[in-house]
Amino acid sequence: MSIKLCIAFICCISFTLSAQDFQGIAYYQSKTTIDMDGFGGRQMSEEQKRQIAERMKSMFEKTYVLTFNRAESIYREEEKLETPGAGGGMRFGGFMSSFTGGPQYKNVKESQLLQEQEFFGKQFLVTDSLPALKWTMESETKQIGQYLCFKATAIKSVDEMDMTSFRRRDRDNEEKKEGDEKADSSKTNNPIAEVEVPKQIIVTAWYTPQIPVNQGPGEYWGLPGLILEVNADRTTILCSKIVINPQEKQEIKMPSKGKKVTRDEYNAIMKEKIEEMRENFGGRNRGNFRRN
């Protein structure tokens, strides 16, 4: 039996979405691993690495809630008390704590993506169209909880300011290619210049036709079933719980707070602030960021 016929069969025996008020809630655990060696970790002891990794856990291990219907969804971080001392004592941690992602809204019928974003005390409403990933449907299946899931893969272009994909720049390889034009990494005082983001990554998604909506966590969507797991570069997002048609209906409200900007405009603002951080770091005026 082909993948399409198998999916169609599962959809026929799964619950119906005919009700206008259909809704679901899915809970996801998101975890991003960081290459400590790539960020100066080679000079650290194992104990220092462990301590820093523990401090960064609150930034790279999060729980999200996706509230969805057939056309819309809202994806937000689950609120929880911060662990005392988490992220403290680190310049990078201080920078990341000033970068707070708010609710993310998707409308798959209108191909609309909205995200509230706080950056250094300012509120923005980032507007974008939904990324149209070209999914390749695979025959591999696996069970996630009570749901039979199918595998799909795609090549995704990475946002240049996606901090979950930051990695140390390969200076040695660049110098071999371009001679002495590139500055030696040991001579620069710009930590941002030492990192880069890959232009593309391979995304693996696992979706279940038993919940036939083309929604998923974050910006992921476009498959014939709810996406329950995503593996993208160093980030894994896994669904831990699903509630279908909860007794108390949840409002899926389009975000509206903040200055409305496009993704490109928002990235430009981030770059400006990062350059400001670099100047302050080089001038030994650490932690003092100008606010326009």
PDB file of C-alpha atoms in Angstrom:
ATOM      1  CA  MET A   1       0.000   0.000   0.000  1.00  0.00           C
ATOM      2  CA  SER A   2       1.364   3.446  -0.942  1.00  0.00           C
ATOM      3  CA  ILE A   3       1.965   6.165   1.629  1.00  0.00           C
ATOM      4  CA  LYS A   4      -0.908   8.283   0.304  1.00  0.00           C
ATOM      5  CA  LEU A   5      -3.391   5.383   0.408  1.00  0.00           C
ATOM      6  CA  CYS A   6      -2.260   4.434   3.899  1.00  0.00           C
ATOM      7  CA  ILE A   7      -2.679   8.018   5.120  1.00  0.00           C
ATOM      8  CA  ALA A   8      -6.118   8.261   3.510  1.00  0.00           C
ATOM      9  CA  PHE A   9      -7.170   5.025   5.205  1.00  0.00           C
ATOM     10  CA  ILE A  10      -6.030   6.264   8.621  1.00  0.00           C
ATOM     11  CA  CYS A  11      -7.850   9.560   8.086  1.00  0.00           C
ATOM     12  CA  CYS A  12     -11.061   7.673   7.313  1.00  0.00           C
ATOM     13  CA  ILE A  13     -10.938   5.742  10.566  1.00  0.00           C
ATOM     14  CA  SER A  14      -9.757   8.703  12.662  1.00  0.00           C
ATOM     15  CA  PHE A  15     -12.018  11.241  14.328  1.00  0.00           C
ATOM     16  CA  THR A  16     -13.992  13.672  12.192  1.00  0.00           C
ATOM     17  CA  LEU A  17     -13.229  17.379  11.907  1.00  0.00           C
ATOM     18  CA  SER A  18     -16.657  18.316  10.626  1.00  0.00           C
ATOM     19  CA  ALA A  19     -17.537  20.291  13.735  1.00  0.00           C
ATOM     20  CA  GLN A  20     -16.954  23.990  13.295  1.00  0.00           C
ATOM     21  CA  ASP A  21     -15.611  24.304  16.837  1.00  0.00           C
ATOM     22  CA  PHE A  22     -12.962  21.580  16.538  1.00  0.00           C
ATOM     23  CA  GLN A  23      -9.867  22.400  18.588  1.00  0.00           C
ATOM     24  CA  GLY A  24      -6.804  20.704  19.974  1.00  0.00           C
ATOM     25  CA  ILE A  25      -3.998  21.445  22.418  1.00  0.00           C
ATOM     26  CA  ALA A  26      -0.542  19.881  22.062  1.00  0.00           C
ATOM     27  CA  TYR A  27       2.347  20.187  24.524  1.00  0.00           C
ATOM     28  CA  TYR A  28       5.930  20.100  23.221  1.00  0.00           C
ATOM     29  CA  GLN A  29       9.351  19.770  24.819  1.00  0.00           C
ATOM     30  CA  SER A  30      12.058  21.665  22.891  1.00  0.00           C
ATOM     31  CA  LYS A  31      15.765  21.043  23.440  1.00  0.00           C
ATOM     32  CA  THR A  32      18.763  22.559  21.647  1.00  0.00           C
ATOM     33  CA  THR A  33      22.271  21.191  22.168  1.00  0.00           C
ATOM     34  CA  ILE A  34      25.252  23.562  22.130  1.00  0.00           C
ATOM     35  CA  ASP A  35      28.766  22.682  20.976  1.00  0.00           C
ATOM     36  CA  MET A  36      30.780  24.015  23.917  1.00  0.00           C
ATOM     37  CA  ASP A  37      34.100  23.272  22.194  1.00  0.00           C
ATOM     38  CA  GLY A  38      33.062  25.525  19.335  1.00  0.00           C
ATOM     39  CA  PHE A  39      32.677  28.487  21.700  1.00  0.00           C
ATOM     40  CA  GLY A  40      35.960  28.360  23.536  1.00  0.00           C
ATOM     41  CA  GLY A  41      35.085  25.231  25.467  1.00  0.00           C
ATOM     42  CA  ARG A  42      38.369  23.598  24.592  1.00  0.00           C
ATOM     43  CA  GLN A  43      40.035  25.848  27.138  1.00  0.00           C
ATOM     44  CA  MET A  44      37.503  24.938  29.839  1.00  0.00           C
ATOM     45  CA  SER A  45      37.585  22.114  32.317  1.00  0.00           C
ATOM     46  CA  GLU A  46      34.804  19.542  32.252  1.00  0.00           C
ATOM     47  CA  GLU A  47      33.401  21.048  35.449  1.00  0.00           C
ATOM     48  CA  GLN A  48      33.290  24.525  33.877  1.00  0.00           C
ATOM     49  CA  LYS A  49      31.487  23.109  30.839  1.00  0.00           C
ATOM     50  CA  ARG A  50      28.988  21.374  33.091  1.00  0.00           C
ATOM     51  CA  GLN A  51      28.280  24.556  35.055  1.00  0.00           C
ATOM     52  CA  ILE A  52      27.786  26.659  31.919  1.00  0.00           C
ATOM     53  CA  ALA A  53      25.587  24.004  30.306  1.00  0.00           C
ATOM     54  CA  GLU A  54      23.426  23.982  33.439  1.00  0.00           C
ATOM     55  CA  ARG A  55      23.085  27.767  33.350  1.00  0.00           C
ATOM     56  CA  MET A  56      22.107  27.693  29.675  1.00  0.00           C
ATOM     57  CA  LYS A  57      19.498  24.976  30.173  1.00  0.00           C
ATOM     58  CA  SER A  58      16.719  27.492  30.840  1.00  0.00           C
ATOM     59  CA  MET A  59      17.455  29.146  27.483  1.00  0.00           C
ATOM     60  CA  PHE A  60      17.660  25.995  25.370  1.00  0.00           C
ATOM     61  CA  GLU A  61      15.252  23.600  27.088  1.00  0.00           C
ATOM     62  CA  LYS A  62      11.672  24.855  26.994  1.00  0.00           C
ATOM     63  CA  THR A  63       8.073  23.657  27.079  1.00  0.00           C
ATOM     64  CA  TYR A  64       5.589  25.025  24.538  1.00  0.00           C
ATOM     65  CA  VAL A  65       1.841  24.772  24.090  1.00  0.00           C
ATOM     66  CA  LEU A  66       0.243  24.688  20.642  1.00  0.00           C
ATOM     67  CA  THR A  67      -3.471  25.513  20.530  1.00  0.00           C
ATOM     68  CA  PHE A  68      -4.869  24.764  17.075  1.00  0.00           C
ATOM     69  CA  ASN A  69      -7.908  24.328  14.889  1.00  0.00           C
ATOM     70  CA  ARG A  70      -8.203  23.555  11.182  1.00  0.00           C
ATOM     71  CA  ALA A  71      -6.979  26.981  10.034  1.00  0.00           C
ATOM     72  CA  GLU A  72      -5.230  28.736  12.931  1.00  0.00           C
ATOM     73  CA  SER A  73      -2.823  28.031  15.750  1.00  0.00           C
ATOM     74  CA  ILE A  74      -1.043  29.870  18.545  1.00  0.00           C
ATOM     75  CA  TYR A  75       2.296  28.561  19.849  1.00  0.00           C
ATOM     76  CA  ARG A  76       3.559  29.943  23.134  1.00  0.00           C
ATOM     77  CA  GLU A  77       6.106  29.073  25.787  1.00  0.00           C
ATOM     78  CA  GLU A  78       4.620  27.557  28.912  1.00  0.00           C
ATOM     79  CA  GLU A  79       5.179  29.853  31.854  1.00  0.00           C
ATOM     80  CA  LYS A  80       7.275  28.480  34.705  1.00  0.00           C
ATOM     81  CA  LEU A  81       9.367  29.766  37.558  1.00  0.00           C
ATOM     82  CA  GLU A  82      12.978  30.442  36.616  1.00  0.00           C
ATOM     83  CA  THR A  83      15.625  28.400  38.404  1.00  0.00           C
ATOM     84  CA  PRO A  84      17.648  30.662  40.765  1.00  0.00           C
ATOM     85  CA  GLY A  85      20.941  31.609  39.161  1.00  0.00           C
ATOM     86  CA  ALA A  86      20.029  30.156  35.773  1.00  0.00           C
ATOM     87  CA  GLY A  87      21.789  32.055  33.017  1.00  0.00           C
ATOM     88  CA  GLY A  88      23.551  34.358  35.458  1.00  0.00           C
ATOM     89  CA  GLY A  89      27.170  35.378  35.157  1.00  0.00           C
ATOM     90  CA  MET A  90      27.389  34.949  31.390  1.00  0.00           C
ATOM     91  CA  ARG A  91      27.563  37.692  28.796  1.00  0.00           C
ATOM     92  CA  PHE A  92      25.871  35.449  26.258  1.00  0.00           C
ATOM     93  CA  GLY A  93      23.255  34.460  28.822  1.00  0.00           C
ATOM     94  CA  GLY A  94      22.581  38.129  29.579  1.00  0.00           C
ATOM     95  CA  PHE A  95      22.197  38.825  25.886  1.00  0.00           C
ATOM     96  CA  MET A  96      19.813  35.906  25.394  1.00  0.00           C
ATOM     97  CA  SER A  97      17.705  36.935  28.379  1.00  0.00           C
ATOM     98  CA  SER A  98      17.037  40.239  26.557  1.00  0.00           C
ATOM     99  CA  PHE A  99      15.702  38.269  23.587  1.00  0.00           C
ATOM    100  CA  THR A 100      12.244  36.966  24.505  1.00  0.00           C
ATOM    101  CA  GLY A 101       9.975  35.261  22.021  1.00  0.00           C
ATOM    102  CA  GLY A 102       6.274  35.797  22.584  1.00  0.00           C
ATOM    103  CA  PRO A 103       3.200  34.051  21.150  1.00  0.00           C
ATOM    104  CA  GLN A 104       3.519  32.869  17.542  1.00  0.00           C
ATOM    105  CA  TYR A 105       0.383  32.821  15.399  1.00  0.00           C
ATOM    106  CA  LYS A 106      -0.099  30.804  12.203  1.00  0.00           C
ATOM    107  CA  ASN A 107      -2.947  30.946   9.734  1.00  0.00           C
ATOM    108  CA  VAL A 108      -2.442  28.178   7.195  1.00  0.00           C
ATOM    109  CA  LYS A 109      -5.299  29.362   4.956  1.00  0.00           C
ATOM    110  CA  GLU A 110      -3.889  32.881   4.687  1.00  0.00           C
ATOM    111  CA  SER A 111      -0.228  31.737   4.819  1.00  0.00           C
ATOM    112  CA  GLN A 112       0.278  34.221   7.653  1.00  0.00           C
ATOM    113  CA  LEU A 113       2.849  34.153  10.444  1.00  0.00           C
ATOM    114  CA  LEU A 114       2.895  36.667  13.318  1.00  0.00           C
ATOM    115  CA  GLN A 115       5.191  36.712  16.341  1.00  0.00           C
ATOM    116  CA  GLU A 116       5.401  38.998  19.329  1.00  0.00           C
ATOM    117  CA  GLN A 117       9.060  39.601  20.143  1.00  0.00           C
ATOM    118  CA  GLU A 118      10.695  41.539  22.966  1.00  0.00           C
ATOM    119  CA  PHE A 119      14.252  42.704  22.364  1.00  0.00           C
ATOM    120  CA  PHE A 120      16.161  44.806  24.924  1.00  0.00           C
ATOM    121  CA  GLY A 121      12.994  46.146  26.507  1.00  0.00           C
ATOM    122  CA  LYS A 122      11.207  46.956  23.245  1.00  0.00           C
ATOM    123  CA  GLN A 123       8.171  45.143  21.919  1.00  0.00           C
ATOM    124  CA  PHE A 124       7.893  44.163  18.243  1.00  0.00           C
ATOM    125  CA  LEU A 125       5.274  42.393  16.160  1.00  0.00           C
ATOM    126  CA  VAL A 126       7.152  40.492  13.465  1.00  0.00           C
ATOM    127  CA  THR A 127       5.075  39.757  10.357  1.00  0.00           C
ATOM    128  CA  ASP A 128       5.963  37.154   7.774  1.00  0.00           C
ATOM    129  CA  SER A 129       4.457  34.640   5.391  1.00  0.00           C
ATOM    130  CA  LEU A 130       4.559  30.966   6.310  1.00  0.00           C
ATOM    131  CA  PRO A 131       7.697  29.224   4.998  1.00  0.00           C
ATOM    132  CA  ALA A 132       6.664  26.824   2.243  1.00  0.00           C
ATOM    133  CA  LEU A 133       8.793  23.748   2.908  1.00  0.00           C
ATOM    134  CA  LYS A 134       8.909  21.159   0.123  1.00  0.00           C
ATOM    135  CA  TRP A 135       8.296  18.006   2.131  1.00  0.00           C
ATOM    136  CA  THR A 136       9.436  14.611   0.873  1.00  0.00           C
ATOM    137  CA  MET A 137       7.104  11.911   2.163  1.00  0.00           C
ATOM    138  CA  GLU A 138       8.949   8.854   3.469  1.00  0.00           C
ATOM    139  CA  SER A 139       7.655   5.324   4.061  1.00  0.00           C
ATOM    140  CA  GLU A 140       9.169   5.008   7.545  1.00  0.00           C
ATOM    141  CA  THR A 141       6.759   5.052  10.486  1.00  0.00           C
ATOM    142  CA  LYS A 142       6.977   5.047  14.266  1.00  0.00           C
ATOM    143  CA  GLN A 143       4.716   5.286  17.260  1.00  0.00           C
ATOM    144  CA  ILE A 144       4.651   8.476  19.361  1.00  0.00           C
ATOM    145  CA  GLY A 145       2.389   7.863  22.313  1.00  0.00           C
ATOM    146  CA  GLN A 146      -0.878   6.461  20.953  1.00  0.00           C
ATOM    147  CA  TYR A 147      -0.363   7.923  17.484  1.00  0.00           C
ATOM    148  CA  LEU A 148       1.098   6.260  14.403  1.00  0.00           C
ATOM    149  CA  CYS A 149       3.447   8.780  12.774  1.00  0.00           C
ATOM    150  CA  PHE A 150       4.922   9.025   9.297  1.00  0.00           C
ATOM    151  CA  LYS A 151       8.285  10.526   8.421  1.00  0.00           C
ATOM    152  CA  ALA A 152       8.798  13.538   6.140  1.00  0.00           C
ATOM    153  CA  THR A 153      11.959  15.479   5.335  1.00  0.00           C
ATOM    154  CA  ALA A 154      12.698  18.894   3.869  1.00  0.00           C
ATOM    155  CA  ILE A 155      15.591  21.272   3.280  1.00  0.00           C
ATOM    156  CA  LYS A 156      15.046  24.513   5.140  1.00  0.00           C
ATOM    157  CA  SER A 157      16.727  27.883   4.594  1.00  0.00           C
ATOM    158  CA  VAL A 158      17.919  29.147   7.977  1.00  0.00           C
ATOM    159  CA  ASP A 159      17.213  32.652   9.215  1.00  0.00           C
ATOM    160  CA  GLU A 160      20.529  34.482   9.533  1.00  0.00           C
ATOM    161  CA  MET A 161      19.708  35.459  13.140  1.00  0.00           C
ATOM    162  CA  ASP A 162      18.580  32.012  14.286  1.00  0.00           C
ATOM    163  CA  MET A 163      20.620  31.648  17.467  1.00  0.00           C
ATOM    164  CA  THR A 164      19.774  27.977  17.907  1.00  0.00           C
ATOM    165  CA  SER A 165      21.953  27.266  14.853  1.00  0.00           C
ATOM    166  CA  PHE A 166      24.923  29.480  15.802  1.00  0.00           C
ATOM    167  CA  ARG A 167      28.270  27.715  15.507  1.00  0.00           C
ATOM    168  CA  ARG A 168      31.907  28.723  15.568  1.00  0.00           C
ATOM    169  CA  ARG A 169      33.191  30.001  12.235  1.00  0.00           C
ATOM    170  CA  ASP A 170      35.774  27.743  10.583  1.00  0.00           C
ATOM    171  CA  ARG A 171      38.541  30.339  10.374  1.00  0.00           C
ATOM    172  CA  ASP A 172      41.247  27.833   9.466  1.00  0.00           C
ATOM    173  CA  ASN A 173      39.311  26.658   6.424  1.00  0.00           C
ATOM    174  CA  GLU A 174      38.518  30.243   5.368  1.00  0.00           C
ATOM    175  CA  GLU A 175      42.167  31.231   5.548  1.00  0.00           C
ATOM    176  CA  LYS A 176      43.168  28.267   3.419  1.00  0.00           C
ATOM    177  CA  LYS A 177      40.661  29.382   0.784  1.00  0.00           C
ATOM    178  CA  GLU A 178      41.270  33.128   0.879  1.00  0.00           C
ATOM    179  CA  GLY A 179      44.833  33.479   2.086  1.00  0.00           C
ATOM    180  CA  ASP A 180      45.609  36.148   4.655  1.00  0.00           C
ATOM    181  CA  GLU A 181      42.567  38.324   3.969  1.00  0.00           C
ATOM    182  CA  LYS A 182      40.660  36.891   6.919  1.00  0.00           C
ATOM    183  CA  ALA A 183      41.588  38.068  10.399  1.00  0.00           C
ATOM    184  CA  ASP A 184      42.961  35.526  12.807  1.00  0.00           C
ATOM    185  CA  SER A 185      40.306  34.582  15.356  1.00  0.00           C
ATOM    186  CA  SER A 186      42.737  35.019  18.220  1.00  0.00           C
ATOM    187  CA  LYS A 187      43.250  38.700  17.318  1.00  0.00           C
ATOM    188  CA  THR A 188      39.649  39.862  17.161  1.00  0.00           C
ATOM    189  CA  ASN A 189      37.642  41.244  20.065  1.00  0.00           C
ATOM    190  CA  ASN A 190      34.339  40.667  18.322  1.00  0.00           C
ATOM    191  CA  PRO A 191      32.719  37.434  19.635  1.00  0.00           C
ATOM    192  CA  ILE A 192      29.842  37.768  17.166  1.00  0.00           C
ATOM    193  CA  ALA A 193      32.277  37.645  14.235  1.00  0.00           C
ATOM    194  CA  GLU A 194      33.365  34.225  15.450  1.00  0.00           C
ATOM    195  CA  VAL A 195      29.979  32.586  14.859  1.00  0.00           C
ATOM    196  CA  GLU A 196      27.994  31.754  11.766  1.00  0.00           C
ATOM    197  CA  VAL A 197      24.665  30.204  10.808  1.00  0.00           C
ATOM    198  CA  PRO A 198      24.395  27.502   8.114  1.00  0.00           C
ATOM    199  CA  LYS A 199      22.467  28.604   5.063  1.00  0.00           C
ATOM    200  CA  GLN A 200      20.407  25.398   4.953  1.00  0.00           C
ATOM    201  CA  ILE A 201      19.593  22.493   7.251  1.00  0.00           C
ATOM    202  CA  ILE A 202      17.762  19.191   6.852  1.00  0.00           C
ATOM    203  CA  VAL A 203      14.494  18.999   8.792  1.00  0.00           C
ATOM    204  CA  THR A 204      12.938  15.671   9.751  1.00  0.00           C
ATOM    205  CA  ALA A 205       9.307  15.716  10.873  1.00  0.00           C
ATOM    206  CA  TRP A 206       7.003  13.010  12.186  1.00  0.00           C
ATOM    207  CA  TYR A 207       3.282  13.647  11.638  1.00  0.00           C
ATOM    208  CA  THR A 208       0.128  11.699  12.414  1.00  0.00           C
ATOM    209  CA  PRO A 209      -2.788  11.468   9.961  1.00  0.00           C
ATOM    210  CA  GLN A 210      -4.913  10.473  12.986  1.00  0.00           C
ATOM    211  CA  ILE A 211      -5.111  14.225  13.647  1.00  0.00           C
ATOM    212  CA  PRO A 212      -5.604  15.454  10.045  1.00  0.00           C
ATOM    213  CA  VAL A 213      -4.712  19.128  10.374  1.00  0.00           C
ATOM    214  CA  ASN A 214      -1.655  20.633   8.677  1.00  0.00           C
ATOM    215  CA  GLN A 215      -0.370  22.310  11.844  1.00  0.00           C
ATOM    216  CA  GLY A 216       2.778  21.827  13.898  1.00  0.00           C
ATOM    217  CA  PRO A 217       5.097  23.457  16.440  1.00  0.00           C
ATOM    218  CA  GLY A 218       6.770  26.773  15.646  1.00  0.00           C
ATOM    219  CA  GLU A 219       6.867  27.646  11.963  1.00  0.00           C
ATOM    220  CA  TYR A 220       6.453  23.998  10.898  1.00  0.00           C
ATOM    221  CA  TRP A 221       3.300  23.016   9.023  1.00  0.00           C
ATOM    222  CA  GLY A 222       2.080  21.712   5.655  1.00  0.00           C
ATOM    223  CA  LEU A 223       1.803  17.940   6.246  1.00  0.00           C
ATOM    224  CA  PRO A 224      -1.400  15.829   6.147  1.00  0.00           C
ATOM    225  CA  GLY A 225      -1.467  15.476   9.908  1.00  0.00           C
ATOM    226  CA  LEU A 226      -0.362  17.192  13.105  1.00  0.00           C
ATOM    227  CA  ILE A 227       3.436  17.256  13.424  1.00  0.00           C
ATOM    228  CA  LEU A 228       4.415  15.571  16.698  1.00  0.00           C
ATOM    229  CA  GLU A 229       8.199  15.645  16.378  1.00  0.00           C
ATOM    230  CA  VAL A 230      10.742  17.842  14.596  1.00  0.00           C
ATOM    231  CA  ASN A 231      14.495  17.369  14.321  1.00  0.00           C
ATOM    232  CA  ALA A 232      16.179  20.443  12.852  1.00  0.00           C
ATOM    233  CA  ASP A 233      19.935  20.892  13.130  1.00  0.00           C
ATOM    234  CA  ARG A 234      20.657  20.833  16.883  1.00  0.00           C
ATOM    235  CA  THR A 235      17.036  21.283  17.972  1.00  0.00           C
ATOM    236  CA  THR A 236      14.533  18.533  18.766  1.00  0.00           C
ATOM    237  CA  ILE A 237      10.852  19.316  19.436  1.00  0.00           C
ATOM    238  CA  LEU A 238       8.768  16.429  20.766  1.00  0.00           C
ATOM    239  CA  CYS A 239       5.079  16.314  21.633  1.00  0.00           C
ATOM    240  CA  SER A 240       4.413  14.957  25.119  1.00  0.00           C
ATOM    241  CA  LYS A 241       0.632  15.362  25.436  1.00  0.00           C
ATOM    242  CA  ILE A 242      -2.414  16.044  23.232  1.00  0.00           C
ATOM    243  CA  VAL A 243      -5.910  17.106  24.238  1.00  0.00           C
ATOM    244  CA  ILE A 244      -8.587  16.974  21.535  1.00  0.00           C
ATOM    245  CA  ASN A 245     -11.667  19.191  21.917  1.00  0.00           C
ATOM    246  CA  PRO A 246     -10.976  20.301  25.503  1.00  0.00           C
ATOM    247  CA  GLN A 247     -14.033  21.019  27.640  1.00  0.00           C
ATOM    248  CA  GLU A 248     -12.916  24.610  28.135  1.00  0.00           C
ATOM    249  CA  LYS A 249     -12.344  26.176  24.733  1.00  0.00           C
ATOM    250  CA  GLN A 250      -9.152  28.161  24.260  1.00  0.00           C
ATOM    251  CA  GLU A 251      -9.115  31.435  22.342  1.00  0.00           C
ATOM    252  CA  ILE A 252      -6.776  31.580  19.363  1.00  0.00           C
ATOM    253  CA  LYS A 253      -6.145  35.296  19.253  1.00  0.00           C
ATOM    254  CA  MET A 254      -3.962  37.022  16.687  1.00  0.00           C
ATOM    255  CA  PRO A 255      -1.029  38.820  18.437  1.00  0.00           C
ATOM    256  CA  SER A 256      -1.177  42.603  18.278  1.00  0.00           C
ATOM    257  CA  LYS A 257       1.381  44.007  20.740  1.00  0.00           C
ATOM    258  CA  GLY A 258       4.457  45.885  19.587  1.00  0.00           C
ATOM    259  CA  LYS A 259       5.789  47.849  16.656  1.00  0.00           C
ATOM    260  CA  LYS A 260       4.903  46.106  13.405  1.00  0.00           C
ATOM    261  CA  VAL A 261       8.020  45.130  11.424  1.00  0.00           C
ATOM    262  CA  THR A 262       8.928  42.604   8.771  1.00  0.00           C
ATOM    263  CA  ARG A 263      11.381  39.779   9.495  1.00  0.00           C
ATOM    264  CA  ASP A 264      14.117  41.571   7.534  1.00  0.00           C
ATOM    265  CA  GLU A 265      13.509  44.807   9.445  1.00  0.00           C
ATOM    266  CA  TYR A 266      13.636  42.968  12.761  1.00  0.00           C
ATOM    267  CA  ASN A 267      16.899  41.226  11.814  1.00  0.00           C
ATOM    268  CA  ALA A 268      18.395  44.612  10.953  1.00  0.00           C
ATOM    269  CA  ILE A 269      17.452  45.896  14.422  1.00  0.00           C
ATOM    270  CA  MET A 270      19.080  42.851  16.009  1.00  0.00           C
ATOM    271  CA  LYS A 271      22.273  43.361  14.027  1.00  0.00           C
ATOM    272  CA  GLU A 272      22.458  46.972  15.148  1.00  0.00           C
ATOM    273  CA  LYS A 273      22.138  45.973  18.808  1.00  0.00           C
ATOM    274  CA  ILE A 274      24.686  43.191  18.428  1.00  0.00           C
ATOM    275  CA  GLU A 275      27.144  45.671  16.943  1.00  0.00           C
ATOM    276  CA  GLU A 276      26.405  47.935  19.895  1.00  0.00           C
ATOM    277  CA  MET A 277      27.228  45.043  22.218  1.00  0.00           C
ATOM    278  CA  ARG A 278      30.467  44.432  20.364  1.00  0.00           C
ATOM    279  CA  GLU A 279      31.507  48.081  20.727  1.00  0.00           C
ATOM    280  CA  ASN A 280      30.688  48.074  24.432  1.00  0.00           C
ATOM    281  CA  PHE A 281      32.553  44.822  24.937  1.00  0.00           C
ATOM    282  CA  GLY A 282      35.614  46.145  23.100  1.00  0.00           C
ATOM    283  CA  GLY A 283      35.473  49.400  25.044  1.00  0.00           C
ATOM    284  CA  ARG A 284      35.146  47.588  28.376  1.00  0.00           C
ATOM    285  CA  ASN A 285      31.764  49.184  28.949  1.00  0.00           C
ATOM    286  CA  ARG A 286      30.039  45.867  29.388  1.00  0.00           C
ATOM    287  CA  GLY A 287      26.337  45.505  29.899  1.00  0.00           C
ATOM    288  CA  ASN A 288      25.390  49.099  28.989  1.00  0.00           C
ATOM    289  CA  PHE A 289      23.223  49.045  25.882  1.00  0.00           C
ATOM    290  CA  ARG A 290      21.825  52.226  24.419  1.00  0.00           C
ATOM    291  CA  ARG A 291      18.066  52.350  23.931  1.00  0.00           C
ATOM    292  CA  ASN A 292      16.656  54.441  21.099  1.00  0.00           C
TER     293      ASN A 292
END
